[in-house]
mmCIF file of C-alpha atoms in Angstrom:
data_model
loop_
_atom_site.group_PDB
_atom_site.id
_atom_site.type_symbol
_atom_site.label_atom_id
_atom_site.label_comp_id
_atom_site.label_asym_id
_atom_site.label_seq_id
_atom_site.Cartn_x
_atom_site.Cartn_y
_atom_site.Cartn_z
ATOM 1 C CA MET F 1024 -26.921 29.949 -127.858
ATOM 2 C CA GLN F 1025 -30.611 31.167 -127.228
ATOM 3 C CA SER F 1026 -31.918 31.999 -129.929
ATOM 4 C CA HIS F 1027 -35.721 32.663 -132.309
ATOM 5 C CA PHE F 1028 -35.506 30.811 -135.819
ATOM 6 C CA LEU F 1029 -39.092 31.993 -138.763
ATOM 7 C CA TYR F 1030 -38.155 28.667 -141.211
ATOM 8 C CA LEU F 1031 -39.387 30.038 -145.047
ATOM 9 C CA TYR F 1032 -39.722 26.893 -147.613
ATOM 10 C CA GLU F 1033 -37.641 24.679 -145.789
ATOM 11 C CA MET F 1034 -38.066 21.190 -146.572
ATOM 12 C CA LYS F 1035 -36.091 19.249 -144.346
ATOM 13 C CA SER F 1036 -33.081 20.681 -141.480
ATOM 14 C CA LYS F 1037 -30.316 18.115 -140.211
ATOM 15 C CA ARG F 1038 -28.310 19.288 -137.336
ATOM 16 C CA GLU F 1039 -25.853 16.872 -135.562
ATOM 17 C CA ASP F 1040 -24.769 18.741 -131.458
ATOM 18 C CA PHE F 1041 -21.061 17.382 -130.202
ATOM 19 C CA GLY F 1042 -20.898 19.292 -126.871
ATOM 20 C CA ASN F 1043 -19.792 22.949 -128.493
ATOM 21 C CA ILE F 1044 -19.036 21.663 -131.988
ATOM 22 C CA VAL F 1045 -22.447 22.117 -134.099
ATOM 23 C CA TYR F 1046 -23.091 20.735 -137.812
ATOM 24 C CA SER F 1047 -26.128 22.316 -139.942
ATOM 25 C CA CYS F 1048 -27.680 20.889 -143.225
ATOM 26 C CA TYR F 1049 -29.796 22.742 -145.158
ATOM 27 C CA THR F 1050 -31.697 22.095 -148.160
ATOM 28 C CA GLN F 1051 -33.736 25.271 -148.808
ATOM 29 C CA LEU F 1052 -34.113 27.998 -148.211
ATOM 30 C CA SER F 1053 -33.613 28.996 -144.559
ATOM 31 C CA ARG F 1054 -34.411 32.813 -143.738
ATOM 32 C CA GLN F 1055 -34.187 33.010 -139.685
ATOM 33 C CA GLY F 1056 -35.785 35.614 -137.275
ATOM 34 C CA GLU F 1057 -33.151 36.966 -135.447
ATOM 35 C CA HIS F 1058 -30.644 36.365 -133.047
ATOM 36 C CA PHE F 1059 -28.974 37.083 -130.118
ATOM 37 C CA VAL F 1060 -25.431 35.705 -129.956
ATOM 38 C CA ALA F 1061 -25.138 34.595 -126.484
ATOM 39 C CA ASP F 1062 -21.016 33.076 -127.249
ATOM 40 C CA HIS F 1063 -18.023 33.320 -129.289
ATOM 41 C CA VAL F 1064 -18.518 31.227 -131.795
ATOM 42 C CA LEU F 1065 -16.208 30.073 -135.042
ATOM 43 C CA SER F 1066 -18.117 29.115 -137.975
ATOM 44 C CA TYR F 1067 -17.372 27.408 -141.503
ATOM 45 C CA GLN F 1068 -19.664 27.737 -144.326
ATOM 46 C CA ILE F 1069 -19.250 24.152 -145.957
ATOM 47 C CA SER F 1070 -21.315 25.092 -148.443
ATOM 48 C CA GLY F 1071 -23.785 27.921 -149.763
ATOM 49 C CA ASP F 1072 -24.009 31.296 -148.855
ATOM 50 C CA LEU F 1073 -24.731 33.791 -145.448
ATOM 51 C CA ILE F 1074 -25.628 37.219 -143.946
ATOM 52 C CA LEU F 1075 -25.920 38.660 -141.693
ATOM 53 C CA ASN F 1076 -26.931 41.499 -140.737
ATOM 54 C CA ASP F 1077 -25.788 43.676 -137.542
ATOM 55 C CA GLY F 1078 -28.859 46.693 -137.781
ATOM 56 C CA PHE F 1079 -26.389 49.121 -140.159
ATOM 57 C CA ASN F 1080 -24.689 46.202 -142.268
ATOM 58 C CA ASP F 1081 -24.539 43.468 -144.045
ATOM 59 C CA TYR F 1082 -22.238 40.970 -144.386
ATOM 60 C CA SER F 1083 -21.678 37.662 -146.675
ATOM 61 C CA ALA F 1084 -19.814 34.121 -146.172
ATOM 62 C CA ARG F 1085 -19.758 32.035 -149.382
ATOM 63 C CA ASP F 1086 -18.482 28.455 -149.259
ATOM 64 C CA GLY F 1087 -15.170 27.787 -147.671
ATOM 65 C CA SER F 1088 -15.623 30.461 -145.813
ATOM 66 C CA ILE F 1089 -14.728 30.626 -142.566
ATOM 67 C CA ARG F 1090 -16.159 33.743 -139.683
ATOM 68 C CA PHE F 1091 -15.932 34.406 -136.229
ATOM 69 C CA LEU F 1092 -18.644 35.997 -134.119
ATOM 70 C CA ARG F 1093 -19.176 37.393 -131.221
ATOM 71 C CA ARG F 1094 -20.915 37.108 -128.557
ATOM 72 C CA ASN F 1095 -23.072 39.195 -127.436
ATOM 73 C CA GLN F 1096 -24.658 40.508 -130.147
ATOM 74 C CA LEU F 1097 -28.069 41.438 -132.231
ATOM 75 C CA LEU F 1098 -27.613 39.553 -135.759
ATOM 76 C CA LYS F 1099 -30.030 38.545 -138.857
ATOM 77 C CA PHE F 1100 -29.261 35.051 -140.721
ATOM 78 C CA MET F 1101 -30.613 34.500 -144.162
ATOM 79 C CA LYS F 1102 -28.663 30.644 -145.638
ATOM 80 C CA GLN F 1103 -29.205 30.166 -148.856
ATOM 81 C CA PRO F 1104 -28.459 26.698 -150.508
ATOM 82 C CA PRO F 1105 -25.835 26.356 -153.898
ATOM 83 C CA PRO F 1106 -28.347 25.025 -156.276
ATOM 84 C CA ASN F 1107 -29.093 21.870 -156.154
ATOM 85 C CA GLY F 1108 -27.599 21.787 -153.035
ATOM 86 C CA ASP F 1109 -27.544 21.947 -149.056
ATOM 87 C CA PHE F 1110 -26.576 24.668 -147.194
ATOM 88 C CA LYS F 1111 -23.892 23.193 -144.542
ATOM 89 C CA SER F 1112 -21.473 24.708 -141.951
ATOM 90 C CA LEU F 1113 -20.252 23.501 -139.299
ATOM 91 C CA SER F 1114 -20.083 26.311 -136.167
ATOM 92 C CA ILE F 1115 -18.175 26.348 -132.466
ATOM 93 C CA TYR F 1116 -19.657 27.859 -129.662
ATOM 94 C CA LEU F 1117 -16.798 28.917 -127.082
ATOM 95 C CA ASP F 1118 -18.946 30.139 -124.236
ATOM 96 C CA GLN F 1119 -18.048 31.225 -120.725
ATOM 97 C CA GLN F 1120 -16.812 28.074 -118.703
ATOM 98 C CA ILE F 1121 -14.847 27.210 -121.802
ATOM 99 C CA LEU F 1122 -12.532 29.958 -122.108
ATOM 100 C CA LYS F 1123 -12.135 30.418 -118.133
ATOM 101 C CA ASP F 1124 -11.317 27.525 -118.451
ATOM 102 C CA PHE F 1125 -8.599 28.285 -120.880
ATOM 103 C CA SER F 1126 -7.478 31.745 -120.232
ATOM 104 C CA LEU F 1127 -6.503 30.231 -116.610
ATOM 105 C CA GLU F 1128 -4.366 27.320 -118.050
ATOM 106 C CA TYR F 1129 -2.449 29.470 -120.264
ATOM 107 C CA ASP F 1130 -2.557 32.748 -118.773
ATOM 108 C CA LEU F 1131 -4.299 34.696 -120.959
ATOM 109 C CA ILE F 1132 -6.030 38.171 -119.824
ATOM 110 C CA SER F 1133 -7.812 40.613 -121.974
ATOM 111 C CA GLU F 1134 -5.600 43.406 -122.463
ATOM 112 C CA LYS F 1135 -9.883 46.119 -123.115
ATOM 113 C CA LYS F 1136 -8.622 47.143 -126.356
ATOM 114 C CA GLU F 1137 -11.557 48.866 -128.301
ATOM 115 C CA PHE F 1138 -13.359 45.775 -130.515
ATOM 116 C CA ASN F 1139 -16.910 46.747 -131.712
ATOM 117 C CA LYS F 1140 -15.889 44.517 -135.015
ATOM 118 C CA PRO F 1141 -19.667 42.192 -135.231
ATOM 119 C CA LEU F 1142 -17.530 39.533 -136.927
ATOM 120 C CA ILE F 1143 -14.776 38.655 -138.742
ATOM 121 C CA LEU F 1144 -13.870 36.643 -141.095
ATOM 122 C CA LEU F 1145 -10.744 34.613 -141.508
ATOM 123 C CA ASN F 1146 -10.492 32.656 -145.330
ATOM 124 C CA ASP F 1147 -6.712 33.240 -145.842
ATOM 125 C CA SER F 1148 -6.434 30.999 -143.335
ATOM 126 C CA LEU F 1149 -4.633 28.065 -144.300
ATOM 127 C CA GLU F 1150 -4.310 26.325 -140.858
ATOM 128 C CA LEU F 1151 -8.032 27.448 -140.024
ATOM 129 C CA LYS F 1152 -8.748 25.883 -143.348
ATOM 130 C CA SER F 1153 -7.167 22.723 -142.208
ATOM 131 C CA TYR F 1154 -8.311 22.677 -139.119
ATOM 132 C CA MET F 1155 -11.759 22.932 -140.058
ATOM 133 C CA ASP F 1156 -11.198 19.872 -142.563
ATOM 134 C CA SER F 1157 -9.712 18.441 -140.344
ATOM 135 C CA LEU F 1158 -13.483 18.598 -138.229
ATOM 136 C CA LEU F 1159 -15.254 18.265 -140.733
ATOM 137 C CA LEU F 1160 -13.614 14.482 -141.297
ATOM 138 C CA TYR F 1161 -13.954 13.164 -137.969
ATOM 139 C CA GLN F 1162 -17.611 14.037 -137.569
ATOM 140 C CA ASN F 1163 -18.647 12.102 -141.432
ATOM 141 C CA SER F 1164 -16.775 9.371 -139.885
ATOM 142 C CA GLY F 1165 -18.543 10.066 -136.248
ATOM 143 C CA LYS F 1166 -15.573 10.824 -134.378
ATOM 144 C CA LEU F 1167 -16.785 13.495 -132.210
ATOM 145 C CA SER F 1168 -18.884 11.404 -130.534
ATOM 146 C CA ASP F 1169 -15.780 11.379 -128.535
ATOM 147 C CA SER F 1170 -16.432 13.740 -125.726
ATOM 148 C CA ARG F 1171 -12.737 14.042 -125.255
ATOM 149 C CA LEU F 1172 -11.289 14.899 -129.165
ATOM 150 C CA VAL F 1173 -14.028 17.564 -128.125
ATOM 151 C CA ASP F 1174 -12.513 18.790 -125.708
ATOM 152 C CA LEU F 1175 -8.853 19.190 -128.243
ATOM 153 C CA LYS F 1176 -10.426 20.418 -131.413
ATOM 154 C CA ILE F 1177 -11.537 22.812 -129.493
ATOM 155 C CA LYS F 1178 -8.571 23.826 -128.401
ATOM 156 C CA GLU F 1179 -6.860 23.029 -131.318
ATOM 157 C CA ALA F 1180 -8.763 25.748 -133.123
ATOM 158 C CA LEU F 1181 -8.142 28.443 -129.538
ATOM 159 C CA ILE F 1182 -4.663 28.627 -130.446
ATOM 160 C CA LEU F 1183 -5.021 28.824 -134.116
ATOM 161 C CA LEU F 1184 -7.516 31.884 -133.815
ATOM 162 C CA ILE F 1185 -5.626 33.760 -131.088
ATOM 163 C CA GLN F 1186 -2.749 33.112 -133.818
ATOM 164 C CA GLU F 1187 -3.984 34.079 -136.316
ATOM 165 C CA GLU F 1188 -5.334 37.132 -135.563
ATOM 166 C CA PRO F 1189 -3.771 38.174 -131.696
ATOM 167 C CA ASP F 1190 -5.705 40.963 -131.344
ATOM 168 C CA LEU F 1191 -8.558 38.500 -130.357
ATOM 169 C CA LYS F 1192 -7.693 37.748 -126.941
ATOM 170 C CA ASN F 1193 -8.950 41.102 -125.998
ATOM 171 C CA ILE F 1194 -12.555 39.987 -126.542
ATOM 172 C CA LEU F 1195 -12.339 36.150 -126.193
ATOM 173 C CA PHE F 1196 -11.129 36.546 -122.422
ATOM 174 C CA ASP F 1197 -12.835 39.711 -121.689
ATOM 175 C CA PHE F 1198 -15.499 38.183 -118.739
ATOM 176 C CA GLU F 1199 -17.381 41.703 -118.265
ATOM 177 C CA GLU F 1200 -21.320 41.560 -119.065
ATOM 178 C CA PRO F 1201 -22.266 45.031 -121.108
ATOM 179 C CA GLY F 1202 -21.577 48.314 -119.452
ATOM 180 C CA LYS F 1203 -24.413 50.995 -119.682
ATOM 181 C CA MET F 1204 -24.356 52.562 -122.916
ATOM 182 C CA ASN F 1205 -27.075 55.039 -124.935
ATOM 183 C CA ILE F 1206 -30.582 53.664 -124.532
ATOM 184 C CA GLU F 1207 -32.033 55.997 -127.256
ATOM 185 C CA ALA F 1208 -28.979 55.089 -130.231
ATOM 186 C CA PHE F 1209 -29.063 51.878 -129.006
ATOM 187 C CA MET F 1210 -32.900 50.744 -129.766
ATOM 188 C CA ASN F 1211 -33.361 53.100 -132.630
ATOM 189 C CA LYS F 1212 -30.574 51.209 -134.021
ATOM 190 C CA ASN F 1213 -32.211 47.439 -132.861
ATOM 191 C CA TYR F 1214 -36.098 48.492 -132.795
ATOM 192 C CA HIS F 1215 -36.434 46.252 -135.838
ATOM 193 C CA PHE F 1216 -35.264 43.271 -133.524
ATOM 194 C CA ASN F 1217 -38.185 40.439 -131.997
ATOM 195 C CA VAL F 1218 -36.500 39.801 -128.947
ATOM 196 C CA ASN F 1219 -37.197 39.481 -125.703
ATOM 197 C CA LEU F 1220 -37.020 43.292 -123.414
ATOM 198 C CA ASP F 1221 -34.937 41.699 -120.734
ATOM 199 C CA ARG F 1222 -32.061 41.110 -124.266
ATOM 200 C CA PHE F 1223 -32.851 44.669 -124.857
ATOM 201 C CA ALA F 1224 -31.889 45.128 -121.101
ATOM 202 C CA TYR F 1225 -29.232 42.863 -121.266
ATOM 203 C CA LEU F 1226 -27.191 44.931 -123.627
ATOM 204 C CA THR F 1227 -27.173 48.097 -122.703
ATOM 205 C CA GLY F 1228 -26.646 47.235 -119.431
ATOM 206 C CA ARG F 1229 -29.117 47.250 -116.943
ATOM 207 C CA SER F 1230 -32.049 45.563 -115.440
ATOM 208 C CA LEU F 1231 -35.151 44.514 -117.377
ATOM 209 C CA ALA F 1232 -36.432 46.950 -113.655
ATOM 210 C CA THR F 1233 -33.725 49.028 -114.560
ATOM 211 C CA PHE F 1234 -34.389 49.253 -118.540
ATOM 212 C CA LYS F 1235 -37.963 49.979 -118.613
ATOM 213 C CA ARG F 1236 -37.016 53.598 -115.511
ATOM 214 C CA ASP F 1237 -34.149 54.718 -118.633
ATOM 215 C CA PHE F 1238 -36.759 54.578 -121.232
ATOM 216 C CA GLU F 1239 -39.430 55.430 -120.463
ATOM 217 C CA LYS F 1240 -37.337 58.644 -118.917
ATOM 218 C CA ILE F 1241 -35.805 58.894 -122.449
ATOM 219 C CA PHE F 1242 -38.464 58.564 -124.639
ATOM 220 C CA GLY F 1243 -41.698 58.734 -122.940
ATOM 221 C CA THR F 1244 -43.727 55.782 -123.098
ATOM 222 C CA THR F 1245 -43.324 52.290 -122.524
ATOM 223 C CA PRO F 1246 -40.947 50.092 -124.667
ATOM 224 C CA GLY F 1247 -43.876 48.163 -126.125
ATOM 225 C CA LYS F 1248 -45.189 51.013 -127.455
ATOM 226 C CA TRP F 1249 -42.943 52.775 -128.969
ATOM 227 C CA LEU F 1250 -41.472 50.146 -130.580
ATOM 228 C CA LEU F 1251 -43.888 48.775 -132.452
ATOM 229 C CA GLN F 1252 -44.861 52.229 -133.294
ATOM 230 C CA LYS F 1253 -41.336 52.303 -134.940
ATOM 231 C CA ARG F 1254 -41.056 49.622 -136.798
ATOM 232 C CA LEU F 1255 -45.083 50.600 -137.419
ATOM 233 C CA GLN F 1256 -43.966 54.053 -138.821
ATOM 234 C CA GLU F 1257 -40.892 52.326 -141.323
ATOM 235 C CA ALA F 1258 -43.239 50.020 -142.018
ATOM 236 C CA HIS F 1259 -45.404 52.711 -143.541
ATOM 237 C CA TYR F 1260 -42.011 54.594 -145.056
ATOM 238 C CA LEU F 1261 -41.407 50.754 -147.015
ATOM 239 C CA LEU F 1262 -44.526 50.196 -148.233
ATOM 240 C CA GLU F 1263 -44.813 53.976 -149.777
ATOM 241 C CA LYS F 1264 -41.621 52.614 -151.330
ATOM 242 C CA GLY F 1265 -43.736 49.762 -152.696
ATOM 243 C CA LYS F 1266 -42.117 47.355 -150.472
ATOM 244 C CA MET F 1267 -44.734 44.876 -149.542
ATOM 245 C CA ALA F 1268 -45.986 43.821 -146.431
ATOM 246 C CA SER F 1269 -44.929 40.621 -147.211
ATOM 247 C CA ASP F 1270 -41.591 41.471 -147.417
ATOM 248 C CA ILE F 1271 -41.258 43.621 -144.948
ATOM 249 C CA TYR F 1272 -42.960 42.311 -141.749
ATOM 250 C CA LEU F 1273 -39.583 39.534 -140.620
ATOM 251 C CA ASP F 1274 -37.296 42.999 -140.588
ATOM 252 C CA LEU F 1275 -39.053 44.970 -139.256
ATOM 253 C CA GLY F 1276 -39.355 42.229 -135.804
ATOM 254 C CA PHE F 1277 -42.876 41.462 -136.318
ATOM 255 C CA GLU F 1278 -43.469 37.367 -135.832
ATOM 256 C CA ASP F 1279 -45.851 36.933 -138.518
ATOM 257 C CA LEU F 1280 -48.218 38.375 -141.553
ATOM 258 C CA SER F 1281 -51.590 38.841 -139.913
ATOM 259 C CA HIS F 1282 -50.333 40.131 -136.870
ATOM 260 C CA PHE F 1283 -48.026 43.001 -138.991
ATOM 261 C CA SER F 1284 -51.625 43.324 -140.457
ATOM 262 C CA PHE F 1285 -53.278 43.917 -138.061
ATOM 263 C CA ALA F 1286 -51.061 46.371 -135.874
ATOM 264 C CA PHE F 1287 -50.883 48.324 -139.247
ATOM 265 C CA LYS F 1288 -53.879 48.154 -139.882
ATOM 266 C CA LYS F 1289 -55.235 49.248 -136.043
ATOM 267 C CA TYR F 1290 -53.431 52.258 -135.842
ATOM 268 C CA TYR F 1291 -53.525 53.558 -139.263
ATOM 269 C CA GLY F 1292 -57.084 52.442 -139.910
ATOM 270 C CA GLU F 1293 -56.333 50.919 -143.524
ATOM 271 C CA SER F 1294 -54.746 47.527 -144.454
ATOM 272 C CA PRO F 1295 -50.987 47.619 -145.287
ATOM 273 C CA SER F 1296 -52.263 46.950 -148.615
ATOM 274 C CA LYS F 1297 -54.103 50.293 -149.159
ATOM 275 C CA ILE F 1298 -51.164 52.057 -148.527
ATOM 276 C CA VAL F 1299 -49.027 53.473 -152.105
#
């Protein structure tokens, strides 16, 4: 999985990788920037709260929740540890090779049914809860350092997932890349995600060169210029509504406050603090 992390007020973090199983622990408020979800992920929220945003809606996950995230989407994450505690999660990354091998072994194929949900919450599954607790036990005892056990536990996760949500096979075993989609609708939804243009191109089903060409036909300008203008216009609107620059620059795709302030003043002729 590839991502761009932006941490605020974070004093200590811990991440342990066991192949495609990852244990994470954060002690203070962690705000991540844009995250390109490259692989399907099954995650267990051990402690703390997680808020995800797909560009339209917020999705909240609390202690003990289990969630499935589909691949090839953009999400924002906010991690909030509990009072006097740590944010902890255990995640299984289901990459394409794992799924192709599983598909061949068990003769499972996608039936190409529509599946547009960014995530599924699986909190009511006692079987998945027991499975996650067993993973946590192995993690605490150091047993997940054995790759053979990791391979078996990932297979177990897939079997339980399909038993719990049979329709998930239509997304798990769909190995096609994103199809060509409407750039205008896609960009108006996702302009505030701070990812490279090649990500936007891939997610709209185009090469980078084709994406740039199609983009300019629709918007009459380059993607870079359009993105900056769109983000600054939204920033101006939010500032007029009483928002602070420090509260909005990350949400609008700017990497730091100074870059946002410089770009805003250059575009509008005055600093963000002058907008009332």
